mmCIF file of N, CA and C in Angstrom:
data_model
loop_
_atom_site.group_PDB
_atom_site.id
_atom_site.type_symbol
_atom_site.label_atom_id
_atom_site.label_comp_id
_atom_site.label_asym_id
_atom_site.label_seq_id
_atom_site.Cartn_x
_atom_site.Cartn_y
_atom_site.Cartn_z
ATOM 1 N N UNK A 988 20.996 107.463 44.175
ATOM 2 C CA UNK A 988 20.408 106.110 44.430
ATOM 3 C C UNK A 988 19.093 106.271 43.972
ATOM 4 N N UNK A 989 18.598 105.177 43.177
ATOM 5 C CA UNK A 989 17.245 105.198 42.582
ATOM 6 C C UNK A 989 16.315 104.532 43.563
ATOM 7 N N UNK A 990 14.918 104.573 43.285
ATOM 8 C CA UNK A 990 13.761 104.265 43.993
ATOM 9 C C UNK A 990 13.624 102.844 43.579
ATOM 10 N N UNK A 991 13.392 102.027 44.622
ATOM 11 C CA UNK A 991 13.007 100.682 44.514
ATOM 12 C C UNK A 991 11.527 100.695 43.898
ATOM 13 N N UNK A 992 11.193 99.270 43.451
ATOM 14 C CA UNK A 992 9.915 98.996 42.944
ATOM 15 C C UNK A 992 9.073 98.593 44.275
ATOM 16 N N UNK A 993 7.748 99.232 44.216
ATOM 17 C CA UNK A 993 6.995 99.215 45.194
ATOM 18 C C UNK A 993 5.835 97.950 45.116
ATOM 19 N N UNK A 994 5.610 96.997 45.964
ATOM 20 C CA UNK A 994 4.681 96.078 45.673
ATOM 21 C C UNK A 994 3.369 96.719 45.912
ATOM 22 N N UNK A 995 2.272 96.490 45.013
ATOM 23 C CA UNK A 995 1.007 97.047 45.402
ATOM 24 C C UNK A 995 0.182 96.069 46.041
ATOM 25 N N UNK A 996 0.427 96.196 47.473
ATOM 26 C CA UNK A 996 -0.435 95.384 48.332
ATOM 27 C C UNK A 996 -0.476 96.353 49.479
ATOM 28 N N UNK A 997 -1.780 96.080 50.254
ATOM 29 C CA UNK A 997 -1.815 96.770 51.630
ATOM 30 C C UNK A 997 -0.684 96.750 52.615
ATOM 31 N N UNK A 998 -0.226 97.824 53.022
ATOM 32 C CA UNK A 998 1.035 98.027 54.002
ATOM 33 C C UNK A 998 0.272 97.635 55.445
ATOM 34 N N UNK A 999 0.853 96.655 55.993
ATOM 35 C CA UNK A 999 0.456 96.080 57.209
ATOM 36 C C UNK A 999 0.499 96.930 58.476
ATOM 37 N N UNK A 1000 1.825 97.706 58.711
ATOM 38 C CA UNK A 1000 2.072 98.536 59.607
ATOM 39 C C UNK A 1000 1.371 99.673 59.395
ATOM 40 N N UNK A 1001 0.422 99.927 60.622
ATOM 41 C CA UNK A 1001 -0.396 101.125 60.409
ATOM 42 C C UNK A 1001 0.329 102.516 60.464
ATOM 43 N N UNK A 1002 1.195 102.797 61.039
ATOM 44 C CA UNK A 1002 2.257 103.898 61.216
ATOM 45 C C UNK A 1002 2.935 104.097 59.537
ATOM 46 N N UNK A 1003 3.372 103.189 59.238
ATOM 47 C CA UNK A 1003 3.914 103.200 57.613
ATOM 48 C C UNK A 1003 2.886 103.562 56.665
ATOM 49 N N UNK A 1004 1.623 102.870 56.967
ATOM 50 C CA UNK A 1004 0.381 102.994 56.191
ATOM 51 C C UNK A 1004 -0.029 104.540 56.069
ATOM 52 N N UNK A 1005 -0.083 105.073 57.148
ATOM 53 C CA UNK A 1005 -0.816 106.584 57.401
ATOM 54 C C UNK A 1005 0.257 107.546 56.852
ATOM 55 N N UNK A 1006 1.703 107.248 57.098
ATOM 56 C CA UNK A 1006 2.635 108.129 56.295
ATOM 57 C C UNK A 1006 2.499 108.072 54.954
ATOM 58 N N UNK A 1007 2.349 106.793 54.527
ATOM 59 C CA UNK A 1007 2.182 106.641 52.980
ATOM 60 C C UNK A 1007 0.967 107.261 52.293
ATOM 61 N N UNK A 1008 -0.032 107.231 53.042
ATOM 62 C CA UNK A 1008 -1.342 107.627 52.566
ATOM 63 C C UNK A 1008 -1.207 109.277 52.469
ATOM 64 N N UNK A 1009 -0.556 109.870 53.612
ATOM 65 C CA UNK A 1009 -0.317 111.240 53.679
ATOM 66 C C UNK A 1009 0.510 111.673 52.546
ATOM 67 N N UNK A 1010 1.468 111.224 52.224
ATOM 68 C CA UNK A 1010 2.314 111.576 51.300
ATOM 69 C C UNK A 1010 1.792 111.558 49.948
ATOM 70 N N UNK A 1011 1.198 110.322 49.485
ATOM 71 C CA UNK A 1011 0.443 110.041 48.310
ATOM 72 C C UNK A 1011 -0.679 110.947 47.970
ATOM 73 N N UNK A 1012 -1.398 111.200 49.162
ATOM 74 C CA UNK A 1012 -2.688 111.920 48.948
ATOM 75 C C UNK A 1012 -2.153 113.484 48.569
ATOM 76 N N UNK A 1013 -1.111 113.858 49.407
ATOM 77 C CA UNK A 1013 -0.777 115.250 48.896
ATOM 78 C C UNK A 1013 -0.085 115.462 47.720
ATOM 79 N N UNK A 1014 0.728 114.467 47.153
ATOM 80 C CA UNK A 1014 1.016 114.216 45.742
ATOM 81 C C UNK A 1014 -0.038 114.180 44.640
ATOM 82 N N UNK A 1015 -1.039 113.283 45.103
ATOM 83 C CA UNK A 1015 -2.214 113.307 44.127
ATOM 84 C C UNK A 1015 -2.917 114.863 44.064
ATOM 85 N N UNK A 1016 -3.086 115.530 45.259
ATOM 86 C CA UNK A 1016 -3.834 116.649 45.073
ATOM 87 C C UNK A 1016 -3.006 117.698 44.374
ATOM 88 N N UNK A 1017 -1.626 117.711 44.657
ATOM 89 C CA UNK A 1017 -0.717 118.446 43.781
ATOM 90 C C UNK A 1017 -0.724 118.307 42.437
ATOM 91 N N UNK A 1018 -0.650 116.990 41.914
ATOM 92 C CA UNK A 1018 -0.726 116.663 40.550
ATOM 93 C C UNK A 1018 -2.046 117.299 39.837
ATOM 94 N N UNK A 1019 -3.149 117.210 40.732
ATOM 95 C CA UNK A 1019 -4.508 117.396 40.018
ATOM 96 C C UNK A 1019 -4.145 119.077 40.142
ATOM 97 N N UNK A 1020 -3.958 119.721 40.924
ATOM 98 C CA UNK A 1020 -3.983 121.344 40.736
ATOM 99 C C UNK A 1020 -2.939 121.639 39.590
ATOM 100 N N UNK A 1021 -1.660 120.930 39.408
ATOM 101 C CA UNK A 1021 -1.052 121.092 38.340
ATOM 102 C C UNK A 1021 -1.650 120.887 36.838
ATOM 103 N N UNK A 1022 -2.318 119.717 36.861
ATOM 104 C CA UNK A 1022 -2.920 119.559 35.748
ATOM 105 C C UNK A 1022 -3.977 120.499 35.391
ATOM 106 N N UNK A 1023 -4.910 120.984 36.167
ATOM 107 C CA UNK A 1023 -5.701 122.114 35.820
ATOM 108 C C UNK A 1023 -5.060 123.245 35.449
ATOM 109 N N UNK A 1024 -3.889 123.827 36.102
ATOM 110 C CA UNK A 1024 -3.238 124.951 35.646
ATOM 111 C C UNK A 1024 -2.584 124.793 34.271
ATOM 112 N N UNK A 1025 -1.741 123.544 34.154
ATOM 113 C CA UNK A 1025 -1.096 123.723 32.755
ATOM 114 C C UNK A 1025 -1.836 123.225 31.670
ATOM 115 N N UNK A 1026 -2.966 122.621 31.714
ATOM 116 C CA UNK A 1026 -3.852 121.939 30.645
ATOM 117 C C UNK A 1026 -5.089 122.844 30.541
ATOM 118 N N UNK A 1027 -5.426 124.007 31.719
ATOM 119 C CA UNK A 1027 -6.645 124.678 31.658
ATOM 120 C C UNK A 1027 -7.692 123.615 31.563
ATOM 121 N N UNK A 1028 -7.882 122.797 32.512
ATOM 122 C CA UNK A 1028 -8.790 121.738 32.422
ATOM 123 C C UNK A 1028 -9.609 121.829 33.875
ATOM 124 N N UNK A 1029 -10.764 121.392 33.894
ATOM 125 C CA UNK A 1029 -11.690 121.372 35.195
ATOM 126 C C UNK A 1029 -11.485 119.871 35.794
ATOM 127 N N UNK A 1030 -10.830 119.879 37.114
ATOM 128 C CA UNK A 1030 -10.422 118.832 37.877
ATOM 129 C C UNK A 1030 -11.299 118.927 39.147
ATOM 130 N N UNK A 1031 -11.563 117.507 39.593
ATOM 131 C CA UNK A 1031 -12.057 117.471 40.999
ATOM 132 C C UNK A 1031 -11.486 116.268 41.495
ATOM 133 N N UNK A 1032 -10.877 116.032 42.813
ATOM 134 C CA UNK A 1032 -10.518 115.029 43.444
ATOM 135 C C UNK A 1032 -10.972 114.852 44.753
ATOM 136 N N UNK A 1033 -11.682 113.773 45.163
ATOM 137 C CA UNK A 1033 -12.143 113.566 46.461
ATOM 138 C C UNK A 1033 -11.598 112.202 47.053
ATOM 139 N N UNK A 1034 -11.031 112.328 48.356
ATOM 140 C CA UNK A 1034 -10.345 111.206 48.841
ATOM 141 C C UNK A 1034 -10.904 111.194 50.381
ATOM 142 N N UNK A 1035 -11.321 109.880 50.559
ATOM 143 C CA UNK A 1035 -11.658 109.607 52.156
ATOM 144 C C UNK A 1035 -10.728 108.628 52.675
ATOM 145 N N UNK A 1036 -10.179 109.231 53.966
ATOM 146 C CA UNK A 1036 -9.307 108.287 54.553
ATOM 147 C C UNK A 1036 -10.009 107.053 55.179
ATOM 148 N N UNK A 1037 -9.047 106.120 55.575
ATOM 149 C CA UNK A 1037 -9.509 104.893 56.265
ATOM 150 C C UNK A 1037 -10.381 105.313 57.484
ATOM 151 N N UNK A 1038 -10.050 106.347 58.157
ATOM 152 C CA UNK A 1038 -10.733 106.947 59.320
ATOM 153 C C UNK A 1038 -11.932 107.754 58.919
ATOM 154 N N UNK A 1039 -12.295 107.948 57.697
ATOM 155 C CA UNK A 1039 -13.440 108.782 57.156
ATOM 156 C C UNK A 1039 -13.214 110.148 57.029
ATOM 157 N N UNK A 1040 -11.753 110.731 57.090
ATOM 158 C CA UNK A 1040 -11.625 112.049 56.740
ATOM 159 C C UNK A 1040 -11.849 112.331 55.273
ATOM 160 N N UNK A 1041 -12.240 113.468 54.922
ATOM 161 C CA UNK A 1041 -12.421 113.988 53.628
ATOM 162 C C UNK A 1041 -11.303 115.008 53.366
ATOM 163 N N UNK A 1042 -10.751 114.808 52.266
ATOM 164 C CA UNK A 1042 -9.757 115.582 51.377
ATOM 165 C C UNK A 1042 -9.862 115.743 50.057
ATOM 166 N N UNK A 1043 -10.272 117.033 49.715
ATOM 167 C CA UNK A 1043 -10.584 117.340 48.318
ATOM 168 C C UNK A 1043 -9.967 118.445 47.395
ATOM 169 N N UNK A 1044 -9.784 118.578 46.228
ATOM 170 C CA UNK A 1044 -9.164 119.483 45.438
ATOM 171 C C UNK A 1044 -10.114 119.794 44.290
ATOM 172 N N UNK A 1045 -10.309 120.874 43.863
ATOM 173 C CA UNK A 1045 -11.071 121.328 42.669
ATOM 174 C C UNK A 1045 -10.646 122.641 42.356
ATOM 175 N N UNK A 1046 -11.056 122.686 40.674
ATOM 176 C CA UNK A 1046 -10.656 124.086 40.040
ATOM 177 C C UNK A 1046 -11.809 124.806 40.475
ATOM 178 N N UNK A 1047 -13.128 124.216 40.649
ATOM 179 C CA UNK A 1047 -14.221 125.109 40.715
ATOM 180 C C UNK A 1047 -14.184 125.487 42.261
ATOM 181 N N UNK A 1048 -15.375 126.116 42.728
ATOM 182 C CA UNK A 1048 -15.502 126.556 44.016
ATOM 183 C C UNK A 1048 -15.566 125.388 44.962
ATOM 184 N N UNK A 1049 -16.307 124.344 44.516
ATOM 185 C CA UNK A 1049 -16.396 122.988 45.095
ATOM 186 C C UNK A 1049 -16.143 121.802 44.051
ATOM 187 N N UNK A 1050 -15.901 120.742 44.533
ATOM 188 C CA UNK A 1050 -16.016 119.503 43.699
ATOM 189 C C UNK A 1050 -17.607 119.114 43.287
ATOM 190 N N UNK A 1051 -18.412 119.582 44.094
ATOM 191 C CA UNK A 1051 -20.067 119.170 43.859
ATOM 192 C C UNK A 1051 -20.216 119.835 42.456
ATOM 193 N N UNK A 1052 -19.639 121.008 42.132
ATOM 194 C CA UNK A 1052 -20.003 121.594 40.761
ATOM 195 C C UNK A 1052 -19.526 121.002 39.640
ATOM 196 N N UNK A 1053 -18.212 120.243 39.930
ATOM 197 C CA UNK A 1053 -17.502 119.369 38.845
ATOM 198 C C UNK A 1053 -18.510 118.215 38.719
ATOM 199 N N UNK A 1054 -18.928 117.595 39.864
ATOM 200 C CA UNK A 1054 -19.679 116.439 39.892
ATOM 201 C C UNK A 1054 -21.046 116.403 39.259
ATOM 202 N N UNK A 1055 -21.659 117.743 39.288
ATOM 203 C CA UNK A 1055 -22.844 117.934 38.860
ATOM 204 C C UNK A 1055 -22.764 118.215 37.399
ATOM 205 N N UNK A 1056 -21.646 118.801 36.946
ATOM 206 C CA UNK A 1056 -21.346 118.766 35.518
ATOM 207 C C UNK A 1056 -21.278 117.448 34.843
ATOM 208 N N UNK A 1057 -20.465 116.661 35.592
ATOM 209 C CA UNK A 1057 -20.339 115.150 35.265
ATOM 210 C C UNK A 1057 -21.565 114.362 35.115
ATOM 211 N N UNK A 1058 -22.515 114.483 35.957
ATOM 212 C CA UNK A 1058 -23.806 113.859 36.013
ATOM 213 C C UNK A 1058 -24.801 114.358 34.837
ATOM 214 N N UNK A 1059 -24.583 115.773 34.545
ATOM 215 C CA UNK A 1059 -25.266 116.154 33.359
ATOM 216 C C UNK A 1059 -24.724 115.647 32.013
ATOM 217 N N UNK A 1060 -23.586 115.496 31.917
ATOM 218 C CA UNK A 1060 -22.892 115.075 30.723
ATOM 219 C C UNK A 1060 -23.289 113.367 30.605
ATOM 220 N N UNK A 1061 -23.194 112.794 31.626
ATOM 221 C CA UNK A 1061 -23.488 111.520 31.591
ATOM 222 C C UNK A 1061 -25.188 111.326 31.119
ATOM 223 N N UNK A 1062 -25.808 112.022 31.617
ATOM 224 C CA UNK A 1062 -27.284 112.062 31.500
ATOM 225 C C UNK A 1062 -27.561 112.295 29.926
ATOM 226 N N UNK A 1063 -26.862 113.390 29.461
ATOM 227 C CA UNK A 1063 -26.997 113.828 27.897
ATOM 228 C C UNK A 1063 -26.391 112.573 26.928
ATOM 229 N N UNK A 1064 -25.247 112.198 27.589
ATOM 230 C CA UNK A 1064 -24.687 110.870 26.680
ATOM 231 C C UNK A 1064 -25.758 109.718 26.760
ATOM 232 N N UNK A 1065 -26.431 109.257 27.792
ATOM 233 C CA UNK A 1065 -27.369 108.450 27.917
ATOM 234 C C UNK A 1065 -28.544 108.625 27.040
ATOM 235 N N UNK A 1066 -29.086 109.760 27.068
ATOM 236 C CA UNK A 1066 -30.433 110.336 26.286
ATOM 237 C C UNK A 1066 -29.796 110.235 24.794
ATOM 238 N N UNK A 1067 -28.554 110.619 24.372
ATOM 239 C CA UNK A 1067 -28.178 110.455 23.057
ATOM 240 C C UNK A 1067 -28.295 108.865 22.467
ATOM 241 N N UNK A 1068 -27.940 108.293 23.246
ATOM 242 C CA UNK A 1068 -27.903 106.663 22.954
ATOM 243 C C UNK A 1068 -29.237 106.289 22.827
ATOM 244 N N UNK A 1069 -30.226 106.895 23.526
ATOM 245 C CA UNK A 1069 -31.587 106.290 23.453
ATOM 246 C C UNK A 1069 -32.406 106.882 22.215
ATOM 247 N N UNK A 1070 -31.630 107.828 21.477
ATOM 248 C CA UNK A 1070 -32.327 108.461 20.474
ATOM 249 C C UNK A 1070 -32.595 107.478 19.250
ATOM 250 N N UNK A 1071 -31.512 106.792 19.164
ATOM 251 C CA UNK A 1071 -31.776 105.842 17.957
ATOM 252 C C UNK A 1071 -31.960 104.409 18.508
ATOM 253 N N UNK A 1072 -32.654 103.628 17.682
ATOM 254 C CA UNK A 1072 -32.932 102.244 17.913
ATOM 255 C C UNK A 1072 -31.462 101.610 18.260
ATOM 256 N N UNK A 1073 -31.197 100.535 19.182
ATOM 257 C CA UNK A 1073 -29.972 99.897 19.417
ATOM 258 C C UNK A 1073 -29.565 99.200 18.146
ATOM 259 N N UNK A 1074 -28.397 98.991 17.981
ATOM 260 C CA UNK A 1074 -27.951 98.268 16.789
ATOM 261 C C UNK A 1074 -27.674 96.935 17.088
ATOM 262 N N UNK A 1075 -28.210 96.104 16.086
ATOM 263 C CA UNK A 1075 -28.475 94.653 16.298
ATOM 264 C C UNK A 1075 -26.872 94.159 16.476
ATOM 265 N N UNK A 1076 -26.852 92.950 17.126
ATOM 266 C CA UNK A 1076 -25.425 92.374 17.275
ATOM 267 C C UNK A 1076 -25.042 91.737 16.028
ATOM 268 N N UNK A 1077 -23.702 92.008 15.600
ATOM 269 C CA UNK A 1077 -23.063 91.417 14.423
ATOM 270 C C UNK A 1077 -23.151 92.470 13.453
ATOM 271 N N UNK A 1078 -23.194 93.730 13.638
ATOM 272 C CA UNK A 1078 -23.223 94.831 12.713
ATOM 273 C C UNK A 1078 -21.883 94.832 12.209
ATOM 274 N N UNK A 1079 -21.862 95.471 10.808
ATOM 275 C CA UNK A 1079 -20.689 95.862 10.306
ATOM 276 C C UNK A 1079 -20.136 97.152 10.863
ATOM 277 N N UNK A 1080 -18.819 97.232 10.635
ATOM 278 C CA UNK A 1080 -18.257 98.501 11.319
ATOM 279 C C UNK A 1080 -18.800 99.725 10.728
ATOM 280 N N UNK A 1081 -19.187 99.677 9.432
ATOM 281 C CA UNK A 1081 -19.597 100.916 8.916
ATOM 282 C C UNK A 1081 -21.047 101.238 9.573
ATOM 283 N N UNK A 1082 -21.867 100.284 9.812
ATOM 284 C CA UNK A 1082 -23.301 100.339 10.615
ATOM 285 C C UNK A 1082 -22.811 100.931 12.067
ATOM 286 N N UNK A 1083 -21.916 100.518 12.639
ATOM 287 C CA UNK A 1083 -21.616 101.041 13.959
ATOM 288 C C UNK A 1083 -21.141 102.507 13.946
ATOM 289 N N UNK A 1084 -20.347 102.849 12.818
ATOM 290 C CA UNK A 1084 -20.081 104.142 12.728
ATOM 291 C C UNK A 1084 -21.214 105.081 12.372
ATOM 292 N N UNK A 1085 -22.228 104.622 11.750
ATOM 293 C CA UNK A 1085 -23.360 105.312 11.331
ATOM 294 C C UNK A 1085 -24.170 105.421 12.522
ATOM 295 N N UNK A 1086 -24.284 104.350 13.478
ATOM 296 C CA UNK A 1086 -25.024 104.758 14.837
ATOM 297 C C UNK A 1086 -24.244 105.695 15.622
ATOM 298 N N UNK A 1087 -23.012 105.656 15.586
ATOM 299 C CA UNK A 1087 -22.170 106.707 16.402
ATOM 300 C C UNK A 1087 -22.348 108.066 15.956
ATOM 301 N N UNK A 1088 -22.422 108.085 14.568
ATOM 302 C CA UNK A 1088 -22.715 109.482 14.124
ATOM 303 C C UNK A 1088 -24.408 110.000 14.463
ATOM 304 N N UNK A 1089 -25.086 109.003 14.323
ATOM 305 C CA UNK A 1089 -26.663 109.589 14.669
ATOM 306 C C UNK A 1089 -26.592 109.803 16.002
ATOM 307 N N UNK A 1090 -25.916 109.214 17.049
ATOM 308 C CA UNK A 1090 -25.863 109.610 18.395
ATOM 309 C C UNK A 1090 -25.240 110.920 18.346
ATOM 310 N N UNK A 1091 -24.119 111.208 17.670
ATOM 311 C CA UNK A 1091 -23.684 112.609 17.993
ATOM 312 C C UNK A 1091 -24.404 113.582 17.347
ATOM 313 N N UNK A 1092 -25.131 113.372 16.295
ATOM 314 C CA UNK A 1092 -26.143 114.440 15.803
ATOM 315 C C UNK A 1092 -27.234 114.632 16.759
ATOM 316 N N UNK A 1093 -27.791 113.694 17.290
ATOM 317 C CA UNK A 1093 -28.714 113.884 18.346
ATOM 318 C C UNK A 1093 -28.098 114.534 19.663
ATOM 319 N N UNK A 1094 -27.176 114.515 19.924
ATOM 320 C CA UNK A 1094 -26.339 115.190 21.000
ATOM 321 C C UNK A 1094 -26.155 116.487 20.643
ATOM 322 N N UNK A 1095 -25.796 116.964 19.649
ATOM 323 C CA UNK A 1095 -25.435 118.217 18.953
ATOM 324 C C UNK A 1095 -26.696 118.795 18.902
ATOM 325 N N UNK A 1096 -27.900 118.179 18.513
ATOM 326 C CA UNK A 1096 -29.055 118.829 18.500
ATOM 327 C C UNK A 1096 -29.673 119.356 19.650
ATOM 328 N N UNK A 1097 -29.380 118.678 20.682
ATOM 329 C CA UNK A 1097 -29.931 118.733 22.057
ATOM 330 C C UNK A 1097 -29.247 120.123 22.465
ATOM 331 N N UNK A 1098 -27.573 120.252 22.256
ATOM 332 C CA UNK A 1098 -27.106 121.390 22.532
ATOM 333 C C UNK A 1098 -27.359 122.687 21.673
ATOM 334 N N UNK A 1099 -27.619 122.290 20.633
ATOM 335 C CA UNK A 1099 -28.022 123.442 19.753
ATOM 336 C C UNK A 1099 -29.362 124.105 20.026
ATOM 337 N N UNK A 1100 -30.251 123.234 20.420
ATOM 338 C CA UNK A 1100 -31.616 123.595 20.800
ATOM 339 C C UNK A 1100 -31.739 124.620 21.991
ATOM 340 N N UNK A 1101 -30.721 124.190 22.975
ATOM 341 C CA UNK A 1101 -30.435 124.978 24.287
ATOM 342 C C UNK A 1101 -29.647 126.323 23.957
ATOM 343 N N UNK A 1102 -28.664 126.432 23.162
ATOM 344 C CA UNK A 1102 -27.909 127.594 23.116
ATOM 345 C C UNK A 1102 -27.923 128.434 21.852
ATOM 346 N N UNK A 1103 -28.819 128.087 20.978
ATOM 347 C CA UNK A 1103 -28.883 128.692 19.503
ATOM 348 C C UNK A 1103 -29.062 130.399 19.535
ATOM 349 N N UNK A 1104 -29.908 130.702 20.494
ATOM 350 C CA UNK A 1104 -30.397 132.058 20.575
ATOM 351 C C UNK A 1104 -29.281 132.965 21.361
ATOM 352 N N UNK A 1105 -28.699 132.170 22.304
ATOM 353 C CA UNK A 1105 -27.500 132.599 22.994
ATOM 354 C C UNK A 1105 -26.296 132.995 21.990
ATOM 355 N N UNK A 1106 -25.924 131.921 21.333
ATOM 356 C CA UNK A 1106 -24.966 132.133 20.571
ATOM 357 C C UNK A 1106 -25.212 133.128 19.219
ATOM 358 N N UNK A 1107 -26.396 133.296 18.686
ATOM 359 C CA UNK A 1107 -26.390 134.264 17.800
ATOM 360 C C UNK A 1107 -26.473 135.466 18.416
ATOM 361 N N UNK A 1108 -26.815 135.788 19.463
ATOM 362 C CA UNK A 1108 -26.610 137.167 20.125
ATOM 363 C C UNK A 1108 -25.154 137.231 20.411
ATOM 364 N N UNK A 1109 -24.448 136.410 20.826
ATOM 365 C CA UNK A 1109 -23.015 136.783 21.009
ATOM 366 C C UNK A 1109 -22.239 137.008 19.553
ATOM 367 N N UNK A 1110 -22.800 136.324 18.740
ATOM 368 C CA UNK A 1110 -22.050 136.496 17.334
ATOM 369 C C UNK A 1110 -22.483 137.870 16.730
ATOM 370 N N UNK A 1111 -23.497 138.324 17.009
ATOM 371 C CA UNK A 1111 -23.865 139.705 16.466
ATOM 372 C C UNK A 1111 -23.162 140.695 17.288
ATOM 373 N N UNK A 1112 -22.915 140.643 18.706
ATOM 374 C CA UNK A 1112 -22.131 141.439 19.365
ATOM 375 C C UNK A 1112 -20.784 141.291 18.975
ATOM 376 N N UNK A 1113 -20.482 140.154 18.799
ATOM 377 C CA UNK A 1113 -18.994 140.163 18.278
ATOM 378 C C UNK A 1113 -18.569 140.815 16.864
ATOM 379 N N UNK A 1114 -19.612 140.693 15.855
ATOM 380 C CA UNK A 1114 -19.648 141.474 14.672
ATOM 381 C C UNK A 1114 -19.542 143.035 14.820
ATOM 382 N N UNK A 1115 -20.375 143.507 15.797
ATOM 383 C CA UNK A 1115 -20.589 144.959 16.109
ATOM 384 C C UNK A 1115 -19.124 145.623 16.740
ATOM 385 N N UNK A 1116 -18.610 144.710 17.649
ATOM 386 C CA UNK A 1116 -17.300 145.098 18.169
ATOM 387 C C UNK A 1116 -16.268 145.190 17.085
ATOM 388 N N UNK A 1117 -16.060 144.032 16.397
ATOM 389 C CA UNK A 1117 -15.237 143.996 15.270
ATOM 390 C C UNK A 1117 -15.207 144.973 14.303
ATOM 391 N N UNK A 1118 -16.470 145.638 13.974
ATOM 392 C CA UNK A 1118 -16.530 146.764 13.249
ATOM 393 C C UNK A 1118 -16.002 147.815 13.770
ATOM 394 N N UNK A 1119 -16.279 148.077 15.286
ATOM 395 C CA UNK A 1119 -15.820 149.533 15.998
ATOM 396 C C UNK A 1119 -14.223 149.247 16.053
ATOM 397 N N UNK A 1120 -13.703 148.120 16.160
ATOM 398 C CA UNK A 1120 -12.202 147.985 16.263
ATOM 399 C C UNK A 1120 -11.546 148.119 14.813
ATOM 400 N N UNK A 1121 -12.280 147.920 13.761
ATOM 401 C CA UNK A 1121 -11.793 148.227 12.253
ATOM 402 C C UNK A 1121 -11.768 149.648 12.142
ATOM 403 N N UNK A 1122 -12.741 150.345 12.479
ATOM 404 C CA UNK A 1122 -12.797 151.740 12.318
ATOM 405 C C UNK A 1122 -11.995 152.592 13.239
ATOM 406 N N UNK A 1123 -11.668 152.210 14.279
ATOM 407 C CA UNK A 1123 -10.792 152.711 15.307
ATOM 408 C C UNK A 1123 -9.343 152.737 14.655
ATOM 409 N N UNK A 1124 -8.968 151.342 14.095
ATOM 410 C CA UNK A 1124 -7.682 151.016 13.458
ATOM 411 C C UNK A 1124 -7.532 152.002 12.221
ATOM 412 N N UNK A 1125 -8.493 152.142 11.591
ATOM 413 C CA UNK A 1125 -8.512 153.046 10.103
ATOM 414 C C UNK A 1125 -8.154 154.448 10.674
ATOM 415 N N UNK A 1126 -8.863 154.896 11.780
ATOM 416 C CA UNK A 1126 -8.552 156.280 12.244
ATOM 417 C C UNK A 1126 -7.256 156.540 12.549
ATOM 418 N N UNK A 1127 -6.868 155.566 13.383
ATOM 419 C CA UNK A 1127 -5.258 155.818 13.816
ATOM 420 C C UNK A 1127 -4.350 155.669 12.889
ATOM 421 N N UNK A 1128 -4.630 154.791 11.758
ATOM 422 C CA UNK A 1128 -3.684 154.951 10.593
ATOM 423 C C UNK A 1128 -3.798 156.427 9.721
ATOM 424 N N UNK A 1129 -4.954 156.746 9.767
ATOM 425 C CA UNK A 1129 -5.089 158.038 9.206
ATOM 426 C C UNK A 1129 -4.411 159.168 9.909
ATOM 427 N N UNK A 1130 -4.507 159.106 11.296
ATOM 428 C CA UNK A 1130 -3.894 160.121 12.087
ATOM 429 C C UNK A 1130 -2.316 159.917 12.138
ATOM 430 N N UNK A 1131 -1.870 158.747 11.835
ATOM 431 C CA UNK A 1131 -0.355 158.520 11.857
ATOM 432 C C UNK A 1131 0.264 158.851 10.474
ATOM 433 N N UNK A 1132 -0.608 158.498 9.330
ATOM 434 C CA UNK A 1132 -0.049 158.877 8.156
ATOM 435 C C UNK A 1132 0.611 160.152 7.765
ATOM 436 N N UNK A 1133 -0.066 161.305 8.290
ATOM 437 C CA UNK A 1133 0.692 162.551 7.962
ATOM 438 C C UNK A 1133 1.898 162.851 8.644
ATOM 439 N N UNK A 1134 2.003 162.180 9.893
ATOM 440 C CA UNK A 1134 3.391 162.188 10.548
ATOM 441 C C UNK A 1134 4.545 161.522 9.940
ATOM 442 N N UNK A 1135 4.132 160.553 9.039
ATOM 443 C CA UNK A 1135 5.235 159.861 8.357
ATOM 444 C C UNK A 1135 5.964 160.744 7.378
ATOM 445 N N UNK A 1136 5.466 161.628 6.759
ATOM 446 C CA UNK A 1136 6.052 162.577 5.768
ATOM 447 C C UNK A 1136 7.210 163.348 6.141
#
């Protein structure tokens, strides 16, 4: 037996409404957790019931961390838009794309300024570890070569 189509309108019967809320809330939180695990993404869901009860699910230790990250992202995006003068209305598509590219360059520069030294340190460390791994591999191959005869 298939499911019937549900009208999207407020459920008048309080008991049915609470049962529906409970089931759908649980399914929503379950889907959020599944999305986080399957797609390796950061997810935060916050739901307040009609009575004011809080229900939340987050891949971080708390949804606040995810919301703080969201606020930082929005602020960076807003700052990137303010880097270039606004485009006049009626611009050609190519001009819109140039403005978009300029915004992206500005945003990338902000990230680059913050993380360049850290990234270069990580790159150097990675190169050193790669050299160690290659030399270890060569030693193991040399040790194994006489045993092949």
